[in-house]
mmCIF file of C-alpha atoms in Angstrom:
data_model
loop_
_atom_site.group_PDB
_atom_site.id
_atom_site.type_symbol
_atom_site.label_atom_id
_atom_site.label_comp_id
_atom_site.label_asym_id
_atom_site.label_seq_id
_atom_site.Cartn_x
_atom_site.Cartn_y
_atom_site.Cartn_z
ATOM 1 C CA MET H 274 0.000 0.000 0.000
ATOM 2 C CA SER H 275 2.926 2.310 0.540
ATOM 3 C CA GLU H 276 3.745 2.153 -3.152
ATOM 4 C CA LEU H 277 0.111 2.811 -3.923
ATOM 5 C CA LYS H 278 0.232 6.004 -1.860
ATOM 6 C CA GLU H 279 3.236 7.151 -3.874
ATOM 7 C CA GLN H 280 1.250 6.736 -7.080
ATOM 8 C CA GLN H 281 -1.560 9.180 -6.394
ATOM 9 C CA TRP H 282 -1.402 10.528 -9.971
ATOM 10 C CA ASN H 283 -0.784 7.302 -11.817
ATOM 11 C CA LEU H 284 -1.352 3.556 -11.774
ATOM 12 C CA PRO H 285 0.663 1.518 -9.245
ATOM 13 C CA VAL H 286 3.811 -0.048 -10.677
ATOM 14 C CA GLY H 287 3.139 -3.282 -8.807
ATOM 15 C CA VAL H 288 5.405 -5.996 -7.443
ATOM 16 C CA THR H 289 5.278 -8.643 -10.161
ATOM 17 C CA GLU H 290 6.915 -8.882 -13.566
ATOM 18 C CA ILE H 291 3.509 -8.761 -15.267
ATOM 19 C CA SER H 292 2.388 -5.722 -13.269
ATOM 20 C CA GLN H 293 5.571 -3.888 -14.264
ATOM 21 C CA GLU H 294 5.029 -4.783 -17.918
ATOM 22 C CA VAL H 295 1.432 -3.567 -17.672
ATOM 23 C CA PHE H 296 2.663 -0.277 -16.212
ATOM 24 C CA SER H 297 5.278 0.130 -18.978
ATOM 25 C CA LEU H 298 2.619 -0.598 -21.594
ATOM 26 C CA HIS H 299 0.312 1.920 -19.974
ATOM 27 C CA MET H 300 3.027 4.603 -20.137
ATOM 28 C CA ILE H 301 3.886 3.829 -23.786
ATOM 29 C CA ILE H 302 0.219 4.202 -24.788
ATOM 30 C CA PHE H 303 -0.080 7.329 -22.661
ATOM 31 C CA TRP H 304 2.861 9.075 -24.376
ATOM 32 C CA ILE H 305 1.652 8.062 -27.843
ATOM 33 C CA CYS H 306 -1.806 9.482 -27.064
ATOM 34 C CA LEU H 307 -0.241 12.646 -25.669
ATOM 35 C CA VAL H 308 1.828 13.219 -28.826
ATOM 36 C CA ILE H 309 -1.261 12.630 -31.004
ATOM 37 C CA ALA H 310 -3.280 15.077 -28.906
ATOM 38 C CA VAL H 311 -0.570 17.760 -29.098
ATOM 39 C CA VAL H 312 -0.204 17.425 -32.882
ATOM 40 C CA VAL H 313 -3.944 17.344 -33.592
ATOM 41 C CA PHE H 314 -4.828 20.261 -31.310
ATOM 42 C CA ALA H 315 -1.843 22.298 -32.536
ATOM 43 C CA VAL H 316 -2.948 21.918 -36.167
ATOM 44 C CA MET H 317 -6.554 22.622 -35.246
ATOM 45 C CA PHE H 318 -5.835 25.825 -33.317
ATOM 46 C CA TRP H 319 -3.289 27.013 -35.898
ATOM 47 C CA SER H 320 -5.904 26.486 -38.617
ATOM 48 C CA LEU H 321 -8.600 28.301 -36.640
ATOM 49 C CA ILE H 322 -6.372 31.322 -36.146
ATOM 50 C CA ARG H 323 -4.510 31.371 -39.475
ATOM 51 C CA TYR H 324 -7.567 30.777 -41.669
ATOM 52 C CA ARG H 325 -10.300 32.503 -39.724
ATOM 53 C CA LYS H 326 -13.219 34.115 -41.581
ATOM 54 C CA SER H 327 -12.346 37.652 -40.437
ATOM 55 C CA LYS H 328 -9.160 37.432 -42.535
ATOM 56 C CA GLY H 329 -11.150 36.460 -45.611
ATOM 57 C CA ALA H 330 -9.975 32.854 -45.730
ATOM 58 C CA LYS H 331 -11.839 30.458 -48.004
ATOM 59 C CA ALA H 332 -12.452 26.868 -46.947
ATOM 60 C CA ALA H 333 -10.390 24.316 -48.867
ATOM 61 C CA HIS H 334 -11.976 21.084 -50.120
ATOM 62 C CA PHE H 335 -10.312 17.645 -50.309
ATOM 63 C CA HIS H 336 -13.082 15.637 -51.917
ATOM 64 C CA LYS H 337 -11.869 12.731 -54.052
ATOM 65 C CA SER H 338 -8.223 13.377 -53.076
ATOM 66 C CA THR H 339 -6.546 9.970 -53.130
ATOM 67 C CA TRP H 340 -3.391 10.997 -51.288
ATOM 68 C CA VAL H 341 -5.407 12.512 -48.422
ATOM 69 C CA GLU H 342 -7.496 9.322 -48.080
ATOM 70 C CA VAL H 343 -4.339 7.188 -48.015
ATOM 71 C CA PHE H 344 -2.609 9.527 -45.593
ATOM 72 C CA TRP H 345 -5.305 9.668 -42.939
ATOM 73 C CA THR H 346 -5.890 5.906 -43.175
ATOM 74 C CA ALA H 347 -2.259 4.795 -43.146
ATOM 75 C CA ILE H 348 -1.169 6.965 -40.222
ATOM 76 C CA PRO H 349 -3.774 5.588 -37.732
ATOM 77 C CA VAL H 350 -3.091 2.019 -38.890
ATOM 78 C CA PHE H 351 0.621 2.536 -38.310
ATOM 79 C CA ILE H 352 -0.054 3.942 -34.821
ATOM 80 C CA LEU H 353 -2.315 0.993 -33.935
ATOM 81 C CA ILE H 354 0.358 -1.496 -35.061
ATOM 82 C CA VAL H 355 2.979 0.263 -32.922
ATOM 83 C CA MET H 356 0.677 -0.039 -29.884
ATOM 84 C CA ALA H 357 -0.477 -3.591 -30.659
ATOM 85 C CA ILE H 358 2.991 -5.172 -30.752
ATOM 86 C CA PRO H 359 3.914 -4.660 -27.058
ATOM 87 C CA ALA H 360 0.275 -5.089 -25.957
ATOM 88 C CA THR H 361 0.029 -8.504 -27.638
ATOM 89 C CA ALA H 362 3.274 -9.673 -26.070
ATOM 90 C CA THR H 363 2.033 -8.709 -22.588
ATOM 91 C CA LEU H 364 -1.420 -10.244 -23.104
ATOM 92 C CA LYS H 365 0.158 -13.543 -24.153
ATOM 93 C CA LYS H 366 1.968 -13.669 -20.807
ATOM 94 C CA ILE H 367 -1.140 -12.664 -18.828
ATOM 95 C CA TYR H 368 -3.208 -15.452 -20.392
ATOM 96 C CA ASP H 369 -0.636 -18.199 -19.826
ATOM 97 C CA PRO H 370 -1.446 -19.863 -16.461
ATOM 98 C CA SER H 371 0.363 -23.085 -17.410
ATOM 99 C CA SER H 372 3.042 -24.753 -15.276
ATOM 100 C CA ALA H 373 1.724 -23.331 -12.012
ATOM 101 C CA ASP H 374 3.305 -24.409 -8.717
ATOM 102 C CA ILE H 375 0.159 -23.811 -6.614
ATOM 103 C CA ASP H 376 -3.526 -23.806 -7.578
ATOM 104 C CA VAL H 377 -5.963 -21.751 -5.509
ATOM 105 C CA LEU H 378 -9.719 -21.938 -6.123
ATOM 106 C CA ILE H 379 -11.305 -18.577 -5.279
ATOM 107 C CA THR H 380 -15.088 -18.471 -4.853
ATOM 108 C CA GLY H 381 -16.981 -15.225 -4.381
ATOM 109 C CA TYR H 382 -19.875 -15.098 -1.931
ATOM 110 C CA GLN H 383 -22.078 -12.207 -0.847
ATOM 111 C CA TRP H 384 -19.940 -10.841 0.747
ATOM 112 C CA ARG H 385 -16.737 -12.773 1.389
ATOM 113 C CA TRP H 386 -14.137 -14.841 -0.416
ATOM 114 C CA ARG H 387 -13.485 -18.555 -0.034
ATOM 115 C CA TYR H 388 -9.950 -19.787 -0.727
ATOM 116 C CA GLU H 389 -9.177 -23.435 -1.386
ATOM 117 C CA TYR H 390 -5.596 -24.669 -1.784
ATOM 118 C CA MET H 391 -6.330 -27.560 -4.094
ATOM 119 C CA GLN H 392 -3.092 -29.534 -3.617
ATOM 120 C CA GLU H 393 -3.140 -29.092 0.166
ATOM 121 C CA LYS H 394 -6.840 -29.894 0.764
ATOM 122 C CA ILE H 395 -7.373 -26.862 2.949
ATOM 123 C CA HIS H 396 -9.967 -24.144 2.596
ATOM 124 C CA PHE H 397 -11.275 -21.168 4.553
ATOM 125 C CA PHE H 398 -13.365 -18.010 4.242
ATOM 126 C CA SER H 399 -11.885 -14.527 4.260
ATOM 127 C CA ASN H 400 -14.154 -11.891 5.817
ATOM 128 C CA LEU H 401 -13.985 -8.158 6.341
ATOM 129 C CA ALA H 402 -12.247 -7.467 9.661
ATOM 130 C CA THR H 403 -13.006 -3.758 10.009
ATOM 131 C CA PRO H 404 -14.896 -3.284 13.306
ATOM 132 C CA ILE H 405 -18.584 -2.490 12.916
ATOM 133 C CA GLU H 406 -18.041 0.570 15.151
ATOM 134 C CA GLN H 407 -15.790 2.127 12.480
ATOM 135 C CA ILE H 408 -18.359 1.449 9.761
ATOM 136 C CA ASN H 409 -21.097 3.085 11.870
ATOM 137 C CA ASN H 410 -18.867 6.113 12.606
ATOM 138 C CA GLN H 411 -18.790 5.210 16.302
ATOM 139 C CA ALA H 412 -14.977 4.882 16.288
ATOM 140 C CA ALA H 413 -12.046 6.410 14.400
ATOM 141 C CA LYS H 414 -11.273 4.829 11.027
ATOM 142 C CA GLY H 415 -8.298 2.469 10.992
ATOM 143 C CA GLU H 416 -5.305 2.788 8.653
ATOM 144 C CA HIS H 417 -6.697 0.092 6.365
ATOM 145 C CA TYR H 418 -10.365 0.920 6.714
ATOM 146 C CA LEU H 419 -12.479 -1.654 4.813
ATOM 147 C CA LEU H 420 -9.275 -3.351 3.597
ATOM 148 C CA ASP H 421 -8.474 -5.666 6.530
ATOM 149 C CA VAL H 422 -9.598 -9.305 6.572
ATOM 150 C CA ASP H 423 -9.699 -11.969 9.265
ATOM 151 C CA GLU H 424 -8.027 -14.659 7.112
ATOM 152 C CA PRO H 425 -5.653 -13.440 4.364
ATOM 153 C CA LEU H 426 -4.586 -15.409 1.323
ATOM 154 C CA VAL H 427 -1.024 -16.569 2.034
ATOM 155 C CA VAL H 428 1.329 -17.477 -0.833
ATOM 156 C CA PRO H 429 5.093 -18.060 -1.103
ATOM 157 C CA VAL H 430 7.307 -15.662 -3.033
ATOM 158 C CA GLY H 431 8.952 -16.813 -6.251
ATOM 159 C CA LYS H 432 6.261 -19.414 -7.053
ATOM 160 C CA LYS H 433 3.734 -19.289 -9.861
ATOM 161 C CA ILE H 434 0.251 -19.195 -8.321
ATOM 162 C CA ARG H 435 -2.707 -20.045 -10.542
ATOM 163 C CA PHE H 436 -6.079 -18.634 -9.477
ATOM 164 C CA LEU H 437 -9.286 -20.411 -10.519
ATOM 165 C CA LEU H 438 -12.181 -18.018 -9.984
ATOM 166 C CA THR H 439 -15.893 -18.667 -9.745
ATOM 167 C CA SER H 440 -18.875 -17.451 -7.718
ATOM 168 C CA ALA H 441 -21.565 -19.057 -5.584
ATOM 169 C CA ASP H 442 -24.185 -16.369 -6.167
ATOM 170 C CA VAL H 443 -23.653 -13.212 -8.273
ATOM 171 C CA ILE H 444 -20.793 -11.829 -10.355
ATOM 172 C CA HIS H 445 -17.824 -10.632 -8.298
ATOM 173 C CA ALA H 446 -14.349 -9.533 -9.403
ATOM 174 C CA TRP H 447 -11.092 -10.395 -7.617
ATOM 175 C CA TRP H 448 -8.797 -7.393 -7.992
ATOM 176 C CA VAL H 449 -5.378 -6.707 -6.463
ATOM 177 C CA PRO H 450 -3.781 -3.735 -8.287
ATOM 178 C CA GLU H 451 -0.184 -4.362 -7.187
ATOM 179 C CA LEU H 452 -0.346 -7.888 -8.623
ATOM 180 C CA ALA H 453 -2.026 -6.694 -11.854
ATOM 181 C CA VAL H 454 -4.698 -9.359 -11.323
ATOM 182 C CA LYS H 455 -8.330 -8.443 -11.980
ATOM 183 C CA LYS H 456 -10.634 -11.251 -13.001
ATOM 184 C CA ASP H 457 -14.399 -11.741 -12.833
ATOM 185 C CA ALA H 458 -15.819 -14.544 -10.678
ATOM 186 C CA VAL H 459 -18.947 -15.710 -12.523
ATOM 187 C CA PRO H 460 -21.446 -18.348 -11.264
ATOM 188 C CA GLY H 461 -21.144 -21.533 -13.306
ATOM 189 C CA PHE H 462 -17.861 -20.549 -14.952
ATOM 190 C CA ILE H 463 -14.186 -20.941 -14.054
ATOM 191 C CA ASN H 464 -11.873 -18.088 -15.025
ATOM 192 C CA GLU H 465 -8.106 -18.280 -14.730
ATOM 193 C CA ALA H 466 -5.445 -15.815 -13.679
ATOM 194 C CA TRP H 467 -1.992 -16.143 -12.217
ATOM 195 C CA THR H 468 0.775 -14.286 -10.443
ATOM 196 C CA ARG H 469 4.333 -14.737 -9.265
ATOM 197 C CA ILE H 470 5.273 -12.358 -6.454
ATOM 198 C CA ASP H 471 8.972 -11.685 -6.008
ATOM 199 C CA LYS H 472 8.772 -9.275 -3.081
ATOM 200 C CA PRO H 473 7.467 -10.332 0.364
ATOM 201 C CA GLY H 474 4.747 -8.072 1.690
ATOM 202 C CA ILE H 475 1.046 -7.454 2.186
ATOM 203 C CA TYR H 476 -0.941 -6.543 -0.883
ATOM 204 C CA ARG H 477 -4.556 -5.429 -0.731
ATOM 205 C CA GLY H 478 -7.458 -5.210 -3.107
ATOM 206 C CA GLN H 479 -11.251 -5.296 -3.271
ATOM 207 C CA CYS H 480 -14.126 -6.763 -5.204
ATOM 208 C CA ALA H 481 -14.348 -4.669 -8.381
ATOM 209 C CA GLU H 482 -17.897 -5.625 -9.321
ATOM 210 C CA LEU H 483 -21.117 -4.042 -8.025
ATOM 211 C CA CYS H 484 -22.338 -7.260 -6.410
ATOM 212 C CA GLY H 485 -24.864 -6.013 -3.869
ATOM 213 C CA LYS H 486 -25.421 -3.886 -0.776
ATOM 214 C CA ASN H 487 -22.156 -4.875 0.871
ATOM 215 C CA HIS H 488 -20.050 -4.810 -2.283
ATOM 216 C CA GLY H 489 -17.622 -2.488 -0.497
ATOM 217 C CA PHE H 490 -17.201 -5.054 2.303
ATOM 218 C CA MET H 491 -15.284 -7.613 0.216
ATOM 219 C CA PRO H 492 -11.614 -6.725 0.694
ATOM 220 C CA ILE H 493 -8.743 -8.918 -0.434
ATOM 221 C CA GLU H 494 -5.520 -9.294 1.526
ATOM 222 C CA VAL H 495 -2.599 -11.266 0.101
ATOM 223 C CA HIS H 496 0.413 -12.073 2.247
ATOM 224 C CA ALA H 497 3.527 -12.994 0.236
ATOM 225 C CA VAL H 498 5.957 -14.820 2.540
ATOM 226 C CA SER H 499 9.125 -16.886 2.357
ATOM 227 C CA GLU H 500 8.898 -20.596 1.555
ATOM 228 C CA ALA H 501 9.713 -21.520 5.168
ATOM 229 C CA ASP H 502 6.993 -19.234 6.534
ATOM 230 C CA TYR H 503 4.563 -20.579 3.961
ATOM 231 C CA GLN H 504 5.189 -24.176 5.010
ATOM 232 C CA GLN H 505 4.693 -23.226 8.670
ATOM 233 C CA TRP H 506 1.452 -21.433 7.772
ATOM 234 C CA LEU H 507 0.242 -24.540 5.923
ATOM 235 C CA ALA H 508 0.952 -26.715 8.959
ATOM 236 C CA ASP H 509 -0.878 -24.286 11.273
ATOM 237 C CA ARG H 510 -3.826 -24.027 8.901
ATOM 238 C CA LYS H 511 -4.158 -27.818 8.659
ATOM 239 C CA GLN H 512 -4.130 -28.048 12.451
ATOM 240 C CA GLN H 513 -6.866 -25.391 12.679
ATOM 241 C CA GLN H 514 -8.921 -27.366 10.190
ATOM 242 C CA GLN H 515 -8.531 -30.476 12.328
ATOM 243 C CA ASP H 516 -9.538 -28.505 15.415
ATOM 244 C CA ALA H 517 -12.653 -27.228 13.637
ATOM 245 C CA LEU H 518 -13.645 -30.788 12.732
ATOM 246 C CA ALA H 519 -13.133 -31.842 16.346
ATOM 247 C CA ASN H 520 -15.395 -28.993 17.496
ATOM 248 C CA ASN H 521 -18.171 -30.396 15.310
ATOM 249 C CA GLU H 522 -18.009 -33.635 17.275
ATOM 250 C CA LYS H 523 -18.081 -32.032 20.732
ATOM 251 C CA GLN H 524 -20.934 -31.304 23.087
ATOM 252 C CA TRP H 525 -20.822 -27.584 23.857
ATOM 253 C CA THR H 526 -21.973 -25.852 27.010
ATOM 254 C CA THR H 527 -24.662 -23.218 26.616
ATOM 255 C CA ASP H 528 -22.325 -20.436 27.713
ATOM 256 C CA ALA H 529 -19.688 -21.554 25.210
ATOM 257 C CA LEU H 530 -22.256 -21.723 22.407
ATOM 258 C CA ILE H 531 -23.457 -18.195 23.149
ATOM 259 C CA ALA H 532 -19.935 -16.779 23.478
ATOM 260 C CA HIS H 533 -18.769 -18.336 20.204
ATOM 261 C CA GLY H 534 -22.076 -17.483 18.554
ATOM 262 C CA GLU H 535 -21.607 -13.789 19.276
ATOM 263 C CA THR H 536 -18.266 -13.868 17.440
ATOM 264 C CA VAL H 537 -19.758 -15.707 14.466
ATOM 265 C CA TYR H 538 -22.724 -13.336 14.410
ATOM 266 C CA GLY H 539 -20.416 -10.300 14.393
ATOM 267 C CA THR H 540 -18.498 -11.679 11.409
ATOM 268 C CA TYR H 541 -21.296 -13.058 9.246
ATOM 269 C CA CYS H 542 -24.607 -11.484 10.297
ATOM 270 C CA ALA H 543 -24.066 -8.067 11.892
ATOM 271 C CA SER H 544 -23.539 -6.118 8.655
ATOM 272 C CA CYS H 545 -27.187 -6.827 7.721
ATOM 273 C CA HIS H 546 -28.975 -7.451 11.030
ATOM 274 C CA GLN H 547 -26.762 -5.101 13.105
ATOM 275 C CA MET H 548 -24.963 -6.051 16.305
ATOM 276 C CA ASN H 549 -28.011 -5.049 18.359
ATOM 277 C CA GLY H 550 -30.251 -7.326 16.302
ATOM 278 C CA GLN H 551 -32.433 -4.451 15.124
ATOM 279 C CA GLY H 552 -31.763 -5.084 11.412
ATOM 280 C CA ILE H 553 -32.377 -2.544 8.646
ATOM 281 C CA PRO H 554 -36.123 -2.894 7.933
ATOM 282 C CA PRO H 555 -37.690 -3.651 5.553
ATOM 283 C CA VAL H 556 -34.750 -5.279 3.706
ATOM 284 C CA PHE H 557 -33.077 -6.888 6.740
ATOM 285 C CA PRO H 558 -35.639 -7.666 9.468
ATOM 286 C CA ALA H 559 -34.910 -7.294 13.153
ATOM 287 C CA LEU H 560 -33.990 -10.463 15.037
ATOM 288 C CA ALA H 561 -34.518 -8.890 18.458
ATOM 289 C CA GLY H 562 -38.076 -9.706 19.442
ATOM 290 C CA SER H 563 -38.706 -11.686 16.259
ATOM 291 C CA PRO H 564 -41.259 -14.499 16.898
ATOM 292 C CA MET H 565 -39.315 -16.830 14.630
ATOM 293 C CA VAL H 566 -36.121 -16.322 16.638
ATOM 294 C CA SER H 567 -37.687 -16.357 20.102
ATOM 295 C CA GLU H 568 -40.648 -18.771 20.033
ATOM 296 C CA PRO H 569 -39.687 -22.435 20.791
ATOM 297 C CA ASP H 570 -42.127 -23.929 18.281
ATOM 298 C CA ARG H 571 -40.458 -21.981 15.461
ATOM 299 C CA LEU H 572 -36.930 -23.241 16.068
ATOM 300 C CA GLN H 573 -37.097 -25.544 13.057
ATOM 301 C CA GLN H 574 -38.046 -22.605 10.807
ATOM 302 C CA HIS H 575 -35.146 -20.615 12.203
ATOM 303 C CA LEU H 576 -32.755 -23.494 11.471
ATOM 304 C CA ASP H 577 -34.060 -23.907 7.917
ATOM 305 C CA ILE H 578 -33.589 -20.232 7.046
ATOM 306 C CA VAL H 579 -30.065 -19.980 8.458
ATOM 307 C CA LEU H 580 -28.945 -23.180 6.743
ATOM 308 C CA HIS H 581 -30.739 -22.831 3.422
ATOM 309 C CA GLY H 582 -31.484 -19.106 3.066
ATOM 310 C CA LYS H 583 -34.789 -17.592 1.990
ATOM 311 C CA ALA H 584 -35.714 -17.372 -1.680
ATOM 312 C CA GLY H 585 -36.598 -13.911 -2.936
ATOM 313 C CA THR H 586 -34.760 -12.130 -0.117
ATOM 314 C CA ALA H 587 -31.164 -11.141 0.636
ATOM 315 C CA MET H 588 -30.902 -13.945 3.234
ATOM 316 C CA ALA H 589 -28.095 -16.225 2.029
ATOM 317 C CA ALA H 590 -27.693 -19.943 2.812
ATOM 318 C CA PHE H 591 -24.953 -20.659 5.339
ATOM 319 C CA ALA H 592 -24.955 -24.467 5.272
ATOM 320 C CA ASN H 593 -21.861 -24.498 3.022
ATOM 321 C CA VAL H 594 -20.263 -21.406 4.541
ATOM 322 C CA LEU H 595 -20.100 -22.157 8.278
ATOM 323 C CA SER H 596 -19.134 -25.295 10.162
ATOM 324 C CA ALA H 597 -21.715 -27.229 12.183
ATOM 325 C CA ALA H 598 -20.223 -25.769 15.365
ATOM 326 C CA ASP H 599 -20.429 -22.218 14.000
ATOM 327 C CA LEU H 600 -24.028 -22.721 12.884
ATOM 328 C CA ALA H 601 -25.090 -24.209 16.201
ATOM 329 C CA ALA H 602 -23.397 -21.386 18.087
ATOM 330 C CA VAL H 603 -24.825 -18.497 16.066
ATOM 331 C CA ILE H 604 -28.370 -19.904 16.141
ATOM 332 C CA THR H 605 -28.125 -20.415 19.906
ATOM 333 C CA TYR H 606 -26.815 -16.867 20.303
ATOM 334 C CA GLU H 607 -29.616 -15.339 18.238
ATOM 335 C CA ARG H 608 -32.248 -17.184 20.289
ATOM 336 C CA ASN H 609 -30.809 -15.976 23.574
ATOM 337 C CA ALA H 610 -29.595 -12.429 22.826
ATOM 338 C CA TRP H 611 -31.281 -8.997 22.845
ATOM 339 C CA GLY H 612 -34.020 -10.161 25.215
ATOM 340 C CA ASN H 613 -35.148 -13.100 23.095
ATOM 341 C CA ASP H 614 -34.367 -15.428 26.037
ATOM 342 C CA SER H 615 -35.951 -18.473 24.401
ATOM 343 C CA GLY H 616 -33.735 -20.862 26.360
ATOM 344 C CA ASP H 617 -33.244 -22.891 23.186
ATOM 345 C CA TYR H 618 -29.810 -24.092 22.200
ATOM 346 C CA VAL H 619 -28.494 -26.192 19.366
ATOM 347 C CA GLN H 620 -25.545 -28.605 19.310
ATOM 348 C CA PRO H 621 -23.298 -29.193 16.250
ATOM 349 C CA ALA H 622 -24.669 -32.736 16.093
ATOM 350 C CA ASP H 623 -28.176 -31.298 15.567
ATOM 351 C CA ILE H 624 -26.903 -29.328 12.564
ATOM 352 C CA SER H 625 -25.093 -32.367 11.161
ATOM 353 C CA ASN H 626 -28.269 -34.420 11.474
ATOM 354 C CA MET H 627 -30.252 -31.812 9.575
ATOM 355 C CA LEU H 628 -27.674 -31.618 6.793
ATOM 356 C CA GLN H 629 -27.731 -35.409 6.514
ATOM 357 C CA GLY H 630 -31.497 -35.402 6.042
ATOM 358 C CA GLU H 631 -32.565 -36.326 9.538
ATOM 359 C CA PRO H 632 -36.277 -35.523 10.142
ATOM 360 C CA SER H 633 -35.650 -32.895 12.846
ATOM 361 C CA ALA H 634 -32.981 -31.411 15.052
ATOM 362 C CA ASN H 635 -32.308 -33.365 18.237
ATOM 363 C CA MET H 636 -31.672 -30.777 20.924
ATOM 364 C CA SER H 637 -29.034 -31.868 23.412
ATOM 365 C CA SER H 638 -28.803 -31.272 27.143
ATOM 366 C CA ALA H 639 -26.312 -28.501 27.827
ATOM 367 C CA GLU H 640 -26.349 -29.125 31.574
ATOM 368 C CA GLU H 641 -24.542 -32.427 31.007
ATOM 369 C CA VAL H 642 -21.643 -30.721 29.226
ATOM 370 C CA VAL H 643 -18.688 -29.394 31.160
ATOM 371 C CA ASP H 644 -15.809 -29.203 28.657
ATOM 372 C CA GLU H 645 -15.045 -25.856 27.086
ATOM 373 C CA PRO H 646 -14.684 -26.167 23.276
ATOM 374 C CA GLU H 647 -11.811 -24.843 21.201
ATOM 375 C CA SER H 648 -12.986 -22.063 18.964
#
């Protein structure tokens, strides 16, 4: 970002070979256009002054002049060829994702990114990490306002990374200016892009497509690290994935469910329903005091909507986004926060049963549980 700040009047040079070629190409085209503009406007203003009507000038006619037709056709063609030669060479490199060292599947969701390291069998979601208080102007804006994430994409330097991009809902665009990567993520299609970062650092970007209300809440954070740090990160990430799976098998205490649920709610739900559960009616209904979220006989309906979404509304399905433990925790939190006080709670096993087609959730006894879960 420091280099970006130095380029207030121009495009960023970037930190990859391709990004530097793109910048050089941009400057070549810029200077060619500038020369054309100077020549054309100089001739135009000279003609306006030299042959103005007040001096008795008579308009000249060039109808049926072969040399004029050839001249003003050949010159633009020559200029286009001069610009096309370096542009074609750069585009050939941009569209060559072959021989990649690492493949990362990037899936856009409203409004977060999912990264899957295909060779390593690990995956995670990357969410906006800017505190809700900053967004609501209740706290001072941070240095990277709306550009921080909870889980960055981590890649090693000096390796060719191939990105496979798609979307789970609407069209998004994965854009990191310093890497010169900007590619649409389209539902039902796989687009390709690639990068090789030579300089360790943190590089930021955003979704570049108007994808919905929270389009501005889809930042991208790429950490380029050494090979040793990358291998350590992979080991840590795999351990976290194992821990998450273990949490799905545990029996949680009610207090632990509510505490973890508040964190999950703040990350995935608060931007629409607000931290106080009041929502933004009529688009995002209030959860505080909602009969569906507080009445015991409507627990099943609550579960169905959180897991599978609601057609025709902005409510997304979270069955494939959150783990069973996360889902159980956030539903328990919603049913016991903001005065709802339903006393209902859900265990990860209840969620797993629902996802496996069991007829109904089997609510567990929290009083029997004493172990604190890892979150």
